[in-house]
Short mmCIF file of N, CA and C in Angstrom, two decimals:
data_model
loop_
_atom_site.label_atom_id
_atom_site.label_comp_id
_atom_site.label_asym_id
_atom_site.label_seq_id
_atom_site.Cartn_x
_atom_site.Cartn_y
_atom_site.Cartn_z
N MET X 254 2.34 -32.98 -3.42
CA MET X 254 1.15 -32.52 -2.73
C MET X 254 1.15 -31.00 -2.67
N LYS X 255 0.04 -30.38 -3.04
CA LYS X 255 -0.05 -28.94 -3.03
C LYS X 255 -0.20 -28.43 -1.61
N ARG X 256 0.46 -27.32 -1.35
CA ARG X 256 0.37 -26.70 -0.04
C ARG X 256 -0.79 -25.71 -0.05
N LYS X 257 -1.66 -25.79 0.91
CA LYS X 257 -2.80 -24.90 1.00
C LYS X 257 -2.33 -23.55 1.54
N VAL X 258 -2.68 -22.48 0.81
CA VAL X 258 -2.29 -21.14 1.23
C VAL X 258 -3.08 -20.76 2.47
N LYS X 259 -2.38 -20.30 3.49
CA LYS X 259 -3.05 -19.85 4.71
C LYS X 259 -2.94 -18.34 4.78
N LEU X 260 -4.07 -17.69 4.85
CA LEU X 260 -4.07 -16.25 5.00
C LEU X 260 -3.94 -15.92 6.48
N THR X 261 -3.10 -14.95 6.79
CA THR X 261 -2.94 -14.56 8.18
C THR X 261 -4.10 -13.67 8.61
N GLY X 262 -4.30 -13.56 9.90
CA GLY X 262 -5.38 -12.74 10.42
C GLY X 262 -6.71 -13.47 10.36
N ASP X 263 -7.72 -12.81 10.91
CA ASP X 263 -9.03 -13.46 10.96
C ASP X 263 -10.11 -12.66 10.24
N CYS X 264 -9.71 -11.75 9.36
CA CYS X 264 -10.69 -10.89 8.70
C CYS X 264 -11.70 -11.67 7.88
N PHE X 265 -11.27 -12.71 7.18
CA PHE X 265 -12.20 -13.47 6.35
C PHE X 265 -13.23 -14.20 7.21
N ASP X 266 -12.77 -14.82 8.29
CA ASP X 266 -13.71 -15.51 9.19
C ASP X 266 -14.64 -14.53 9.88
N SER X 267 -14.09 -13.44 10.42
CA SER X 267 -14.94 -12.52 11.18
C SER X 267 -15.95 -11.81 10.28
N ALA X 268 -15.55 -11.40 9.08
CA ALA X 268 -16.50 -10.76 8.16
C ALA X 268 -17.55 -11.76 7.69
N PHE X 269 -17.12 -12.97 7.39
CA PHE X 269 -18.05 -14.02 6.96
C PHE X 269 -19.07 -14.32 8.06
N ASN X 270 -18.59 -14.48 9.29
CA ASN X 270 -19.49 -14.81 10.41
C ASN X 270 -20.50 -13.69 10.65
N MET X 271 -20.04 -12.44 10.58
CA MET X 271 -20.95 -11.32 10.76
C MET X 271 -22.00 -11.30 9.64
N PHE X 272 -21.54 -11.52 8.43
CA PHE X 272 -22.45 -11.54 7.27
C PHE X 272 -23.50 -12.64 7.42
N MET X 273 -23.08 -13.83 7.82
CA MET X 273 -24.00 -14.96 7.94
C MET X 273 -24.99 -14.76 9.08
N ALA X 274 -24.61 -14.01 10.11
CA ALA X 274 -25.50 -13.77 11.24
C ALA X 274 -26.54 -12.68 10.93
N ASP X 275 -26.31 -11.92 9.88
CA ASP X 275 -27.20 -10.81 9.53
C ASP X 275 -28.53 -11.32 8.99
N THR X 276 -29.61 -10.75 9.49
CA THR X 276 -30.93 -11.11 8.98
C THR X 276 -31.60 -9.94 8.26
N SER X 277 -30.93 -8.80 8.23
CA SER X 277 -31.52 -7.61 7.61
C SER X 277 -31.43 -7.62 6.09
N GLY X 278 -30.43 -8.33 5.56
CA GLY X 278 -30.22 -8.33 4.12
C GLY X 278 -29.55 -7.07 3.61
N ARG X 279 -29.06 -6.23 4.52
CA ARG X 279 -28.43 -4.96 4.15
C ARG X 279 -26.94 -5.10 3.87
N MET X 280 -26.34 -6.19 4.27
CA MET X 280 -24.89 -6.33 4.19
C MET X 280 -24.43 -6.95 2.87
N VAL X 281 -23.24 -6.54 2.47
CA VAL X 281 -22.53 -7.16 1.36
C VAL X 281 -21.16 -7.57 1.89
N LEU X 282 -20.78 -8.81 1.67
CA LEU X 282 -19.46 -9.30 2.05
C LEU X 282 -18.49 -8.92 0.94
N VAL X 283 -17.38 -8.28 1.32
CA VAL X 283 -16.42 -7.82 0.31
C VAL X 283 -15.04 -8.39 0.60
N HIS X 284 -14.41 -8.91 -0.44
CA HIS X 284 -13.02 -9.35 -0.40
C HIS X 284 -12.25 -8.41 -1.31
N GLY X 285 -11.07 -7.98 -0.87
CA GLY X 285 -10.31 -7.06 -1.70
C GLY X 285 -8.84 -7.04 -1.37
N LEU X 286 -8.15 -6.12 -2.05
CA LEU X 286 -6.70 -5.98 -1.89
C LEU X 286 -6.35 -4.54 -1.52
N PRO X 287 -6.37 -4.22 -0.22
CA PRO X 287 -5.86 -2.91 0.18
C PRO X 287 -4.33 -2.91 0.12
N THR X 288 -3.75 -1.72 0.19
CA THR X 288 -2.30 -1.58 0.18
C THR X 288 -1.83 -1.32 1.60
N GLY X 289 -0.89 -2.13 2.08
CA GLY X 289 -0.37 -1.97 3.42
C GLY X 289 0.40 -0.68 3.58
N ARG X 290 0.29 -0.07 4.78
CA ARG X 290 0.95 1.21 5.03
C ARG X 290 1.97 1.16 6.16
N GLY X 291 1.85 0.22 7.05
CA GLY X 291 2.76 0.20 8.19
C GLY X 291 3.18 -1.21 8.55
N GLY X 292 4.34 -1.35 9.17
CA GLY X 292 4.82 -2.65 9.63
C GLY X 292 4.96 -3.65 8.50
N GLN X 293 4.58 -4.90 8.78
CA GLN X 293 4.68 -5.96 7.77
C GLN X 293 3.77 -5.70 6.58
N ALA X 294 2.64 -5.06 6.82
CA ALA X 294 1.71 -4.78 5.73
C ALA X 294 2.36 -3.91 4.67
N ALA X 295 3.17 -2.94 5.08
CA ALA X 295 3.85 -2.08 4.11
C ALA X 295 4.87 -2.87 3.31
N THR X 296 5.47 -3.87 3.92
CA THR X 296 6.46 -4.70 3.25
C THR X 296 5.85 -5.54 2.13
N VAL X 297 4.64 -6.04 2.34
CA VAL X 297 4.02 -6.93 1.36
C VAL X 297 3.27 -6.19 0.26
N GLY X 298 3.00 -4.92 0.44
CA GLY X 298 2.22 -4.18 -0.56
C GLY X 298 0.74 -4.50 -0.41
N THR X 299 0.10 -4.94 -1.49
CA THR X 299 -1.32 -5.30 -1.38
C THR X 299 -1.46 -6.65 -0.68
N TYR X 300 -2.55 -6.78 0.06
CA TYR X 300 -2.77 -8.03 0.80
C TYR X 300 -4.26 -8.36 0.81
N PRO X 301 -4.61 -9.63 0.87
CA PRO X 301 -6.02 -10.03 0.91
C PRO X 301 -6.69 -9.59 2.22
N HIS X 302 -7.89 -9.06 2.10
CA HIS X 302 -8.61 -8.57 3.26
C HIS X 302 -10.11 -8.72 3.01
N ALA X 303 -10.89 -8.79 4.07
CA ALA X 303 -12.35 -8.90 3.96
C ALA X 303 -13.01 -7.91 4.90
N TRP X 304 -14.15 -7.38 4.47
CA TRP X 304 -14.91 -6.43 5.28
C TRP X 304 -16.37 -6.49 4.86
N ILE X 305 -17.19 -5.71 5.56
CA ILE X 305 -18.63 -5.66 5.31
C ILE X 305 -18.97 -4.27 4.77
N GLU X 306 -19.85 -4.24 3.76
CA GLU X 306 -20.35 -2.96 3.26
C GLU X 306 -21.86 -2.89 3.44
N PHE X 307 -22.32 -1.66 3.67
CA PHE X 307 -23.74 -1.36 3.77
C PHE X 307 -24.08 -0.40 2.63
N PRO X 308 -24.49 -0.93 1.48
CA PRO X 308 -24.72 -0.09 0.30
C PRO X 308 -25.75 1.02 0.51
N ASP X 309 -26.75 0.78 1.35
CA ASP X 309 -27.80 1.79 1.53
C ASP X 309 -27.30 3.03 2.27
N THR X 310 -26.20 2.90 3.02
CA THR X 310 -25.64 4.05 3.74
C THR X 310 -24.24 4.41 3.28
N ASN X 311 -23.71 3.68 2.30
CA ASN X 311 -22.35 3.91 1.79
C ASN X 311 -21.30 3.82 2.90
N GLN X 312 -21.49 2.86 3.81
CA GLN X 312 -20.58 2.66 4.93
C GLN X 312 -19.88 1.31 4.82
N VAL X 313 -18.70 1.24 5.43
CA VAL X 313 -17.92 0.01 5.53
C VAL X 313 -17.73 -0.29 7.00
N TYR X 314 -17.86 -1.56 7.37
CA TYR X 314 -17.49 -1.99 8.71
C TYR X 314 -16.33 -2.96 8.57
N ASP X 315 -15.19 -2.60 9.15
CA ASP X 315 -14.01 -3.46 9.16
C ASP X 315 -14.03 -4.23 10.46
N THR X 316 -14.24 -5.53 10.38
CA THR X 316 -14.40 -6.35 11.58
C THR X 316 -13.11 -6.49 12.38
N VAL X 317 -11.97 -6.36 11.74
CA VAL X 317 -10.69 -6.47 12.45
C VAL X 317 -10.38 -5.18 13.19
N ALA X 318 -10.55 -4.05 12.52
CA ALA X 318 -10.29 -2.75 13.14
C ALA X 318 -11.44 -2.33 14.05
N ASP X 319 -12.59 -3.01 13.92
CA ASP X 319 -13.81 -2.68 14.67
C ASP X 319 -14.17 -1.21 14.47
N VAL X 320 -14.26 -0.82 13.20
CA VAL X 320 -14.57 0.57 12.87
C VAL X 320 -15.55 0.63 11.70
N THR X 321 -16.46 1.58 11.78
CA THR X 321 -17.37 1.88 10.67
C THR X 321 -16.93 3.20 10.08
N ILE X 322 -16.82 3.25 8.75
CA ILE X 322 -16.28 4.43 8.08
C ILE X 322 -16.96 4.59 6.72
N ASP X 323 -16.98 5.81 6.23
CA ASP X 323 -17.51 6.08 4.90
C ASP X 323 -16.74 5.24 3.87
N LYS X 324 -17.47 4.63 2.96
CA LYS X 324 -16.86 3.73 1.98
C LYS X 324 -15.78 4.43 1.15
N ASP X 325 -16.06 5.62 0.65
CA ASP X 325 -15.08 6.33 -0.18
C ASP X 325 -13.79 6.60 0.60
N ARG X 326 -13.93 6.98 1.86
CA ARG X 326 -12.75 7.24 2.71
C ARG X 326 -11.97 5.94 2.95
N TYR X 327 -12.69 4.86 3.23
CA TYR X 327 -12.06 3.55 3.47
C TYR X 327 -11.23 3.13 2.25
N TYR X 328 -11.82 3.27 1.07
CA TYR X 328 -11.12 2.89 -0.16
C TYR X 328 -9.92 3.80 -0.42
N LEU X 329 -10.06 5.07 -0.11
CA LEU X 329 -8.95 6.00 -0.28
C LEU X 329 -7.82 5.68 0.69
N LEU X 330 -8.14 5.51 1.95
CA LEU X 330 -7.12 5.20 2.96
C LEU X 330 -6.42 3.88 2.69
N GLY X 331 -7.18 2.90 2.22
CA GLY X 331 -6.61 1.58 1.95
C GLY X 331 -6.03 1.44 0.55
N ASN X 332 -6.18 2.48 -0.25
CA ASN X 332 -5.74 2.43 -1.65
C ASN X 332 -6.21 1.11 -2.29
N ILE X 333 -7.50 0.86 -2.16
CA ILE X 333 -8.09 -0.41 -2.60
C ILE X 333 -8.38 -0.34 -4.10
N GLN X 334 -7.74 -1.22 -4.85
CA GLN X 334 -7.89 -1.24 -6.30
C GLN X 334 -8.75 -2.40 -6.79
N PHE X 335 -8.76 -3.50 -6.06
CA PHE X 335 -9.51 -4.69 -6.48
C PHE X 335 -10.48 -5.10 -5.39
N THR X 336 -11.72 -5.35 -5.77
CA THR X 336 -12.70 -5.90 -4.82
C THR X 336 -13.58 -6.92 -5.53
N LYS X 337 -14.10 -7.80 -4.73
CA LYS X 337 -15.12 -8.75 -5.19
C LYS X 337 -16.21 -8.73 -4.14
N ARG X 338 -17.44 -8.38 -4.57
CA ARG X 338 -18.57 -8.25 -3.66
C ARG X 338 -19.48 -9.47 -3.75
N TYR X 339 -19.98 -9.88 -2.58
CA TYR X 339 -20.86 -11.04 -2.51
C TYR X 339 -22.12 -10.69 -1.74
N ASP X 340 -23.27 -10.74 -2.42
CA ASP X 340 -24.53 -10.60 -1.71
C ASP X 340 -24.92 -11.98 -1.17
N ARG X 341 -26.07 -12.09 -0.56
CA ARG X 341 -26.49 -13.35 0.07
C ARG X 341 -26.51 -14.50 -0.95
N ASP X 342 -27.08 -14.26 -2.12
CA ASP X 342 -27.15 -15.32 -3.14
C ASP X 342 -25.77 -15.77 -3.58
N ALA X 343 -24.87 -14.82 -3.79
CA ALA X 343 -23.51 -15.15 -4.23
C ALA X 343 -22.76 -15.95 -3.16
N VAL X 344 -22.93 -15.57 -1.90
CA VAL X 344 -22.28 -16.32 -0.81
C VAL X 344 -22.81 -17.75 -0.77
N MET X 345 -24.10 -17.91 -0.92
CA MET X 345 -24.68 -19.26 -0.91
C MET X 345 -24.15 -20.10 -2.08
N ARG X 346 -23.99 -19.48 -3.24
CA ARG X 346 -23.43 -20.20 -4.39
C ARG X 346 -21.98 -20.62 -4.12
N MET X 347 -21.20 -19.73 -3.52
CA MET X 347 -19.80 -20.04 -3.22
C MET X 347 -19.70 -21.16 -2.18
N LEU X 348 -20.57 -21.12 -1.18
CA LEU X 348 -20.57 -22.18 -0.17
C LEU X 348 -20.97 -23.52 -0.79
N ALA X 349 -21.93 -23.50 -1.70
CA ALA X 349 -22.34 -24.75 -2.36
C ALA X 349 -21.21 -25.29 -3.23
N LYS X 350 -20.47 -24.40 -3.84
CA LYS X 350 -19.40 -24.81 -4.75
C LYS X 350 -18.14 -25.26 -4.00
N TYR X 351 -17.74 -24.50 -2.96
CA TYR X 351 -16.46 -24.74 -2.30
C TYR X 351 -16.56 -25.30 -0.89
N GLY X 352 -17.74 -25.26 -0.29
CA GLY X 352 -17.86 -25.69 1.10
C GLY X 352 -17.36 -24.63 2.05
N ARG X 353 -17.32 -24.96 3.32
CA ARG X 353 -16.93 -23.99 4.36
C ARG X 353 -15.43 -24.02 4.63
N ASP X 354 -14.70 -24.97 4.03
CA ASP X 354 -13.27 -25.06 4.30
C ASP X 354 -12.49 -23.86 3.79
N THR X 355 -12.96 -23.26 2.72
CA THR X 355 -12.32 -22.05 2.22
C THR X 355 -13.37 -20.98 2.00
N ILE X 356 -13.14 -19.81 2.55
CA ILE X 356 -14.06 -18.70 2.33
C ILE X 356 -13.36 -17.57 1.59
N VAL X 357 -12.22 -17.88 1.01
CA VAL X 357 -11.54 -16.96 0.11
C VAL X 357 -11.77 -17.53 -1.29
N TRP X 358 -12.65 -16.90 -2.04
CA TRP X 358 -13.09 -17.49 -3.30
C TRP X 358 -12.43 -16.89 -4.54
N SER X 359 -11.88 -15.72 -4.44
CA SER X 359 -11.31 -15.05 -5.60
C SER X 359 -9.93 -15.62 -5.96
N ARG X 360 -9.77 -15.97 -7.22
CA ARG X 360 -8.48 -16.47 -7.70
C ARG X 360 -7.40 -15.41 -7.51
N ILE X 361 -7.73 -14.15 -7.72
CA ILE X 361 -6.76 -13.06 -7.58
C ILE X 361 -6.27 -12.97 -6.14
N LEU X 362 -7.17 -13.06 -5.17
CA LEU X 362 -6.76 -13.01 -3.76
C LEU X 362 -5.92 -14.22 -3.38
N LYS X 363 -6.30 -15.39 -3.89
CA LYS X 363 -5.53 -16.60 -3.59
C LYS X 363 -4.12 -16.50 -4.16
N GLN X 364 -3.99 -15.96 -5.38
CA GLN X 364 -2.66 -15.80 -5.98
C GLN X 364 -1.82 -14.82 -5.18
N ARG X 365 -2.43 -13.72 -4.73
CA ARG X 365 -1.69 -12.73 -3.94
C ARG X 365 -1.25 -13.34 -2.61
N ALA X 366 -2.12 -14.09 -1.98
CA ALA X 366 -1.79 -14.74 -0.71
C ALA X 366 -0.63 -15.71 -0.89
N LYS X 367 -0.63 -16.41 -2.01
CA LYS X 367 0.45 -17.37 -2.28
C LYS X 367 1.79 -16.63 -2.43
N LYS X 368 1.78 -15.50 -3.13
CA LYS X 368 3.01 -14.71 -3.27
C LYS X 368 3.49 -14.20 -1.92
N ILE X 369 2.57 -13.73 -1.11
CA ILE X 369 2.93 -13.22 0.22
C ILE X 369 3.51 -14.34 1.07
N SER X 370 2.94 -15.54 0.98
CA SER X 370 3.42 -16.66 1.80
C SER X 370 4.85 -17.05 1.45
N LYS X 371 5.30 -16.69 0.25
CA LYS X 371 6.67 -17.01 -0.16
C LYS X 371 7.68 -15.95 0.25
N MET X 372 7.19 -14.80 0.70
CA MET X 372 8.09 -13.72 1.12
C MET X 372 8.73 -14.05 2.46
N ARG X 373 9.94 -13.57 2.63
CA ARG X 373 10.62 -13.73 3.93
C ARG X 373 10.49 -12.42 4.68
N ILE X 374 9.55 -12.41 5.61
CA ILE X 374 9.29 -11.18 6.37
C ILE X 374 9.66 -11.38 7.82
#
């Protein structure tokens, strides 16, 4: 029986919930791999994370940190190399394909989460 990878933290749920509650159509749901800088995050290197982007203002809202920041600065601080962006149509396609049980859709993020789950931290 395959073991389902569990991502720690609530960034995927909180970003997804904020995105789904939005009626403005201005938000983009983003999944990516920032590089950890402190504590356990520094030990694992890159880790799966989710946030909201506002393309019209070039801003990012991180639902876990509860901070809005310039997108370029956010990417620089997080040393973010990989992202997958989902607009409303893409999110609806992913929900139709995978259901609500998993909201981490990228194979790359799932593989990274699996590697992290095997680490002894």
